[in-house]
Coordinates of C-alpha atoms in Angstrom, one line a residue:
Chain S
X1391 CA -55.3 -35.9 26.4
X1392 CA -55.9 -32.5 28.1
X1393 CA -54.7 -32.0 31.7
X1394 CA -55.3 -29.4 34.4
X1395 CA -52.3 -29.5 36.7
X1396 CA -51.2 -27.8 39.9
X1397 CA -47.4 -27.6 40.1
X1398 CA -45.4 -26.8 43.2
X1399 CA -41.6 -27.0 43.1
X1400 CA -39.8 -26.9 46.5
X1401 CA -36.0 -26.1 46.1
X1402 CA -34.2 -27.8 49.0
X1403 CA -31.0 -26.6 50.7
X1404 CA -31.1 -23.0 49.3
X1405 CA -32.6 -21.1 52.2
X1406 CA -36.2 -20.6 53.2
X1407 CA -36.9 -17.9 50.6
X1408 CA -37.6 -19.5 47.3
X1409 CA -39.6 -16.9 45.4
X1410 CA -36.8 -16.4 42.8
X1411 CA -37.2 -20.0 41.8
X1412 CA -41.0 -19.8 41.6
X1413 CA -40.5 -16.7 39.5
X1414 CA -38.2 -18.6 37.1
X1415 CA -40.9 -21.3 36.7
X1416 CA -43.4 -18.6 35.9
X1417 CA -41.0 -17.3 33.2
X1418 CA -40.7 -20.8 31.8
X1419 CA -44.5 -21.1 31.6
X1420 CA -44.8 -17.7 29.9
X1421 CA -42.3 -18.9 27.3
X1422 CA -44.4 -22.0 26.6
X1423 CA -47.5 -20.0 26.0
X1424 CA -49.5 -22.4 28.2
X1425 CA -52.3 -20.9 30.2
X1426 CA -51.2 -20.7 33.9
X1427 CA -52.2 -19.1 37.1
X1428 CA -50.0 -18.5 40.1
X1429 CA -51.7 -19.1 43.5
X1430 CA -50.5 -19.1 47.1
X1431 CA -49.4 -22.8 47.1
X1432 CA -48.5 -23.5 43.5
X1433 CA -49.2 -22.7 39.8
X1434 CA -52.2 -24.1 37.9
X1435 CA -51.5 -25.0 34.2
X1436 CA -53.8 -26.3 31.5
X1437 CA -53.1 -27.8 28.1
X1438 CA -52.2 -30.9 26.2
X1439 CA -50.5 -33.6 28.4
X1440 CA -47.2 -33.6 26.4
X1441 CA -46.9 -29.8 26.4
X1442 CA -47.7 -29.4 30.0
X1443 CA -45.3 -32.2 31.0
X1444 CA -42.6 -30.7 28.9
X1445 CA -43.0 -27.4 30.7
X1446 CA -42.9 -29.2 34.1
X1447 CA -39.6 -30.9 33.1
X1448 CA -38.2 -27.6 31.8
X1449 CA -39.0 -25.9 35.2
X1450 CA -36.9 -28.6 36.9
X1451 CA -34.0 -28.2 34.5
X1452 CA -34.0 -24.4 34.9
X1453 CA -34.2 -24.4 38.7
X1454 CA -31.4 -27.0 38.8
X1455 CA -29.4 -24.7 36.4
X1456 CA -29.8 -21.9 39.0
X1457 CA -27.7 -24.0 41.4
X1458 CA -30.4 -25.9 43.2
X1459 CA -29.1 -29.5 43.6
X1460 CA -32.3 -31.0 45.0
X1461 CA -35.9 -30.3 44.2
X1462 CA -39.0 -31.8 45.8
X1463 CA -42.2 -31.4 43.8
X1464 CA -45.9 -31.9 44.5
X1465 CA -48.3 -32.2 41.6
X1466 CA -52.0 -32.6 41.4
X1467 CA -53.6 -33.2 38.1
X1468 CA -56.8 -34.3 36.5
X1469 CA -57.6 -35.7 33.1
X1470 CA -61.1 -36.4 31.7
X1471 CA -62.3 -38.0 28.5
X1472 CA -66.0 -37.2 28.7
X1473 CA -65.7 -33.5 27.9
X1474 CA -63.3 -30.6 27.6
X1475 CA -62.9 -28.7 30.9
X1476 CA -60.9 -25.6 31.6
X1477 CA -59.6 -24.1 34.9
X1478 CA -62.2 -21.4 34.5
X1479 CA -65.0 -23.9 34.1
X1480 CA -64.0 -25.6 37.3
X1481 CA -64.2 -22.4 39.3
X1482 CA -67.4 -21.3 37.7
X1483 CA -69.1 -24.6 38.5
X1484 CA -68.3 -24.2 42.2
X1485 CA -69.3 -20.5 42.2
X1486 CA -72.6 -21.3 40.5
X1487 CA -73.4 -23.8 43.3
X1488 CA -72.6 -21.1 45.9
X1489 CA -75.2 -18.7 44.7
Chain O
X1437 CA -32.3 -36.4 34.9
X1438 CA -33.2 -39.2 37.4
X1439 CA -36.5 -39.0 39.3
X1440 CA -38.0 -40.8 42.3
X1441 CA -41.8 -40.4 42.0
X1442 CA -44.8 -41.4 44.0
X1443 CA -47.9 -41.9 41.8
X1444 CA -51.4 -42.1 43.0
X1445 CA -54.2 -42.2 40.5
X1446 CA -57.8 -41.8 41.8
X1447 CA -60.5 -42.9 39.3
X1448 CA -63.6 -40.8 39.8
X1449 CA -67.2 -41.8 39.4
X1450 CA -66.6 -45.6 39.2
X1451 CA -67.5 -46.6 42.7
X1452 CA -65.4 -46.7 45.9
X1453 CA -63.4 -49.8 45.1
X1454 CA -60.6 -48.9 42.7
X1455 CA -58.1 -51.7 43.2
X1456 CA -58.6 -53.0 39.7
X1457 CA -57.3 -49.7 38.3
X1458 CA -54.3 -49.7 40.6
X1459 CA -53.6 -53.2 39.5
X1460 CA -53.7 -52.1 35.8
X1461 CA -51.2 -49.4 36.6
X1462 CA -49.0 -52.0 38.2
X1463 CA -49.1 -54.0 35.0
X1464 CA -48.2 -51.0 33.0
X1465 CA -45.2 -50.4 35.3
X1466 CA -44.2 -54.0 35.0
X1467 CA -44.3 -53.7 31.2
X1468 CA -42.0 -50.7 31.3
X1469 CA -39.4 -52.5 33.3
X1470 CA -39.0 -49.5 35.7
X1471 CA -38.3 -50.3 39.3
X1472 CA -41.5 -49.7 41.3
X1473 CA -43.0 -50.5 44.7
X1474 CA -46.6 -50.5 45.6
X1475 CA -47.4 -49.0 49.0
X1476 CA -50.7 -48.3 50.9
X1477 CA -51.1 -44.8 49.4
X1478 CA -49.5 -45.0 46.0
X1479 CA -46.7 -46.5 44.0
X1480 CA -43.0 -45.4 44.1
X1481 CA -41.2 -45.4 40.8
X1482 CA -37.6 -44.6 40.0
X1483 CA -35.8 -44.0 36.7
X1484 CA -35.0 -41.5 34.0
X1485 CA -37.4 -38.6 33.9
X1486 CA -38.7 -39.3 30.3
X1487 CA -39.2 -43.0 31.0
X1488 CA -41.0 -42.4 34.2
X1489 CA -43.2 -39.7 32.8
X1490 CA -44.0 -41.9 29.8
X1491 CA -45.2 -44.6 32.2
X1492 CA -47.3 -42.1 34.2
X1493 CA -49.0 -41.0 30.9
X1494 CA -49.6 -44.6 29.9
X1495 CA -51.2 -45.4 33.2
X1496 CA -53.7 -42.6 32.6
X1497 CA -54.4 -43.8 29.1
X1498 CA -54.9 -47.4 30.2
X1499 CA -57.2 -46.4 33.1
X1500 CA -59.3 -44.2 30.8
X1501 CA -59.5 -47.1 28.3
X1502 CA -61.0 -49.2 31.1
X1503 CA -64.0 -46.8 31.0
X1504 CA -63.0 -44.2 33.7
X1505 CA -63.8 -40.8 32.3
X1506 CA -62.2 -38.7 35.0
X1507 CA -59.0 -39.3 36.9
X1508 CA -57.5 -37.2 39.7
X1509 CA -53.8 -37.8 40.3
X1510 CA -51.4 -36.8 43.1
X1511 CA -47.7 -37.1 42.4
X1512 CA -44.7 -36.3 44.6
X1513 CA -41.3 -36.5 43.0
X1514 CA -37.7 -35.5 43.7
X1515 CA -34.8 -34.8 41.4
X1516 CA -31.2 -34.1 42.4
X1517 CA -28.1 -33.3 40.5
X1518 CA -25.5 -33.7 43.2
X1519 CA -25.5 -37.4 43.3
X1520 CA -27.4 -40.5 42.2
X1521 CA -30.0 -41.6 44.7
X1522 CA -32.3 -44.6 44.7
X1523 CA -35.4 -45.5 46.6
X1524 CA -33.4 -48.0 48.7
X1525 CA -30.8 -45.3 49.5
X1526 CA -33.5 -43.1 50.9
X1527 CA -35.0 -45.7 53.2
X1528 CA -31.6 -46.9 54.3
X1529 CA -30.5 -43.4 55.2
X1530 CA -33.5 -43.0 57.5
X1531 CA -33.0 -46.5 59.1
X1532 CA -29.4 -45.8 59.7
X1533 CA -30.4 -42.7 61.7
X1534 CA -32.9 -44.7 63.7
X1535 CA -30.3 -47.2 65.0
Chain I
X639 CA -63.5 -41.2 61.5
X640 CA -60.6 -43.5 60.5
X641 CA -58.0 -42.2 58.1
X642 CA -55.1 -43.7 56.1
X643 CA -52.6 -40.9 55.5
X644 CA -49.3 -40.5 53.6
X645 CA -47.1 -37.9 55.3
X646 CA -44.1 -36.3 53.7
X647 CA -42.3 -33.4 55.5
X648 CA -39.7 -31.5 53.5
X649 CA -37.4 -29.4 55.7
X650 CA -36.3 -26.3 53.8
X651 CA -33.0 -24.4 54.0
X652 CA -31.1 -27.1 55.9
X653 CA -29.2 -28.8 53.1
X654 CA -30.2 -31.6 50.8
X655 CA -29.8 -34.5 53.2
X656 CA -32.9 -34.6 55.4
X657 CA -33.0 -38.2 56.7
X658 CA -32.3 -37.1 60.3
X659 CA -35.6 -35.2 60.2
X660 CA -37.5 -38.1 58.7
X661 CA -36.0 -40.3 61.4
X662 CA -37.3 -37.9 64.1
X663 CA -40.8 -38.1 62.6
X664 CA -40.5 -41.9 62.7
X665 CA -39.6 -41.6 66.4
X666 CA -42.7 -39.4 67.0
X667 CA -44.9 -41.9 65.3
X668 CA -43.4 -44.8 67.4
X669 CA -44.2 -42.8 70.5
X670 CA -47.8 -42.4 69.5
X671 CA -48.3 -46.1 69.0
X672 CA -50.0 -45.5 65.6
X673 CA -49.4 -48.1 62.9
X674 CA -47.0 -46.5 60.4
X675 CA -44.8 -47.7 57.5
X676 CA -41.9 -45.8 56.0
X677 CA -41.6 -45.9 52.2
X678 CA -39.3 -44.2 49.7
X679 CA -41.5 -41.0 49.4
X680 CA -43.2 -40.7 52.8
X681 CA -44.7 -42.5 55.7
X682 CA -48.1 -44.2 55.7
X683 CA -50.1 -43.9 58.9
X684 CA -53.5 -45.3 59.9
X685 CA -55.8 -44.6 62.8
X686 CA -58.5 -42.3 64.2
X687 CA -58.5 -38.8 62.6
X688 CA -57.7 -36.9 65.7
X689 CA -54.8 -39.2 66.8
X690 CA -53.3 -39.2 63.3
X691 CA -53.6 -35.4 63.0
X692 CA -52.1 -34.9 66.5
X693 CA -49.1 -36.9 65.4
X694 CA -48.8 -34.9 62.2
X695 CA -48.7 -31.7 64.2
X696 CA -46.2 -33.1 66.6
X697 CA -43.9 -34.1 63.7
X698 CA -43.9 -30.4 62.6
X699 CA -43.2 -29.2 66.1
X700 CA -40.4 -31.6 66.7
X701 CA -38.7 -30.8 63.3
X702 CA -39.0 -27.1 63.9
X703 CA -37.5 -27.7 67.4
X704 CA -34.5 -29.2 65.6
X705 CA -33.8 -25.8 64.0
X706 CA -35.7 -26.1 60.8
X707 CA -37.5 -22.8 60.3
X708 CA -39.6 -23.7 57.3
X709 CA -41.3 -27.0 56.4
X710 CA -43.2 -27.9 53.3
X711 CA -45.5 -30.9 53.7
X712 CA -47.4 -33.0 51.2
X713 CA -50.2 -35.2 52.6
X714 CA -52.5 -37.7 50.9
X715 CA -55.3 -39.2 52.9
X716 CA -58.5 -41.2 52.5
X717 CA -61.5 -41.5 54.7
X718 CA -64.4 -43.8 54.2
X719 CA -67.7 -44.4 56.0
X720 CA -68.9 -47.5 54.2
X721 CA -66.5 -49.9 55.9
X722 CA -63.3 -50.1 57.9
X723 CA -60.2 -50.4 55.8
X724 CA -56.6 -50.8 56.7
X725 CA -53.3 -50.2 54.8
X726 CA -52.9 -54.0 54.6
X727 CA -56.4 -54.4 53.1
X728 CA -55.6 -51.8 50.4
X729 CA -52.4 -53.6 49.3
X730 CA -54.0 -57.0 49.5
X731 CA -56.9 -55.9 47.3
X732 CA -54.5 -54.8 44.5
X733 CA -52.3 -57.9 44.8
X734 CA -55.4 -60.2 44.6
X735 CA -56.3 -58.5 41.3
X736 CA -52.7 -59.1 40.0
X737 CA -52.9 -62.8 40.4
Chain C
X273 CA -48.0 -22.4 64.7
X274 CA -49.4 -20.7 61.6
X275 CA -50.0 -22.7 58.5
X276 CA -50.8 -22.0 54.8
X277 CA -52.6 -25.0 53.4
X278 CA -53.9 -26.1 50.0
X279 CA -56.9 -28.4 50.4
X280 CA -58.3 -30.6 47.7
X281 CA -61.0 -33.1 48.5
X282 CA -61.9 -35.7 45.8
X283 CA -65.3 -37.4 46.5
X284 CA -65.1 -41.0 45.0
X285 CA -67.9 -43.0 43.6
X286 CA -70.4 -40.1 43.1
X287 CA -70.0 -39.3 39.5
X288 CA -67.5 -37.1 37.7
X289 CA -69.1 -33.7 38.6
X290 CA -68.1 -32.9 42.2
X291 CA -68.6 -29.1 42.3
X292 CA -71.4 -29.3 44.8
X293 CA -69.0 -30.9 47.3
X294 CA -66.4 -28.3 46.7
X295 CA -69.1 -25.7 47.3
X296 CA -70.0 -27.3 50.6
X297 CA -66.4 -27.1 51.7
X298 CA -66.4 -23.4 50.7
X299 CA -69.4 -22.9 53.0
X300 CA -67.6 -24.7 55.8
X301 CA -64.7 -22.4 55.4
X302 CA -66.9 -19.3 55.3
X303 CA -68.4 -20.5 58.6
X304 CA -65.0 -20.8 60.2
X305 CA -64.1 -17.3 59.3
X306 CA -60.6 -18.5 58.1
X307 CA -59.1 -16.7 55.2
X308 CA -59.5 -18.9 52.1
X309 CA -59.2 -18.7 48.3
X310 CA -60.7 -21.1 45.8
X311 CA -58.4 -21.9 42.8
X312 CA -58.7 -24.3 39.9
X313 CA -57.2 -27.3 41.8
X314 CA -58.1 -26.7 45.4
X315 CA -58.6 -24.1 48.1
X316 CA -55.9 -22.2 49.9
X317 CA -56.4 -21.5 53.6
X318 CA -54.4 -19.7 56.2
X319 CA -54.5 -19.5 60.0
X320 CA -53.6 -21.2 63.2
X321 CA -52.8 -24.9 62.8
X322 CA -55.6 -26.1 65.1
X323 CA -58.2 -23.9 63.5
X324 CA -57.2 -24.9 60.0
X325 CA -57.1 -28.6 60.8
X326 CA -60.5 -28.4 62.5
X327 CA -61.9 -26.9 59.3
X328 CA -60.3 -29.6 57.2
X329 CA -61.9 -32.3 59.4
X330 CA -65.3 -30.6 59.3
X331 CA -65.1 -30.5 55.5
X332 CA -64.7 -34.3 55.5
X333 CA -67.5 -34.8 57.9
X334 CA -69.9 -32.5 55.9
X335 CA -69.0 -34.2 52.6
X336 CA -69.5 -37.7 54.1
X337 CA -72.9 -36.4 55.5
X338 CA -73.9 -35.6 51.9
X339 CA -73.7 -39.3 51.1
X340 CA -70.1 -39.6 49.9
X341 CA -68.8 -42.8 51.4
X342 CA -65.1 -42.4 50.3
X343 CA -63.0 -39.3 50.1
X344 CA -59.5 -39.0 48.8
X345 CA -57.7 -35.8 49.8
X346 CA -54.5 -34.1 48.8
X347 CA -53.0 -31.4 51.0
X348 CA -49.9 -29.2 50.7
X349 CA -49.0 -27.1 53.6
X350 CA -46.2 -25.0 54.9
X351 CA -45.2 -23.9 58.4
X352 CA -42.4 -21.5 59.3
X353 CA -41.1 -20.2 62.6
X354 CA -38.7 -17.5 61.4
X355 CA -41.4 -15.0 60.5
X356 CA -45.2 -14.6 59.9
X357 CA -46.1 -15.1 56.3
X358 CA -49.5 -14.8 54.6
X359 CA -50.8 -16.1 51.2
X360 CA -50.7 -12.6 49.9
X361 CA -47.0 -12.2 51.0
X362 CA -46.1 -15.4 49.1
X363 CA -47.7 -14.2 45.8
X364 CA -46.3 -10.7 46.2
X365 CA -42.7 -12.1 46.7
X366 CA -42.9 -13.9 43.4
X367 CA -44.5 -11.0 41.5
X368 CA -41.8 -8.6 42.8
X369 CA -39.2 -11.0 41.3
X370 CA -41.0 -11.0 38.0
X371 CA -40.8 -7.2 37.5

């Protein structure tokens, strides 16, 4: 089962600047080899469900290991069984309608 | 790693009434034995990360198996390493502040 | 336009215990008279779009006024034009399918 | 109060291809003049709270007017009072940490 997922970890109780933790999650995703794209409110990831969810778990473990004792996370995801879809497909579909 | 998670699956393309799919997810959660509570905009679940995420995956598989070819899902979750917290704790902490 | 909304404010940089801020949002919602229900991962609210969104804004203003300089918020909402639906309806529809 | 918001409308009961509705929301946002960026799982918007929330409401009205009777929406947003922050700032902060 393929999934396209938007991940947003919010470290709590460690100040209002959290970019170092977002950067750490980016490093985790680079290590996994999963396709991912940082945006202003999260990071989009695509891949097989188990691989993506393992990466999401690892992001939490690594951010906790940096000394963050509480993390709030918002995730949006979509799965579909009718056809394979990528993040690029999704954006191109919308852009095609806008022309 | 314990997690408290709010799960909301949105079956797409199968009409505007989706309670049968939410009910199926509730059955999945009952089967897992995980503590869970249905609310008006989702279902709260608590437990070990791997057990909870396995249940989330199974919900998707079962809803797809009912003929839904696309699912959009919104998840909120929190993890903490400083102490064990339950869903009941969270609500009681707020209610204590309100008295 | 009626809306059923799940509101979850996450105050950042003020420690890991945030129940006092959730309690303040509950007080705001009580003042508005909107129907609302606290759950383990947020608060469900129902009402007219403008009234609900005014309440959501006021929650942010009040939590900032308590000294929180950054808030992350996750919202889920649904609107429908085919019929009027309440939070109670939604839960009853699922429970009916489970019997 | 400035807000950076991630908007994701999910039209229900109108098939699994929903790019025409996402495109309509993009047109709404273009009309408002608000800075916005489409990504694979939503659209990021920045601006004054009232202007952004008026745009979010208008997106719902326009998608309902296209014949969609039920919409599920996921929103993430952040507000901060300590300093002005833009979507570009957020991404640059992370990228600086990655170098």
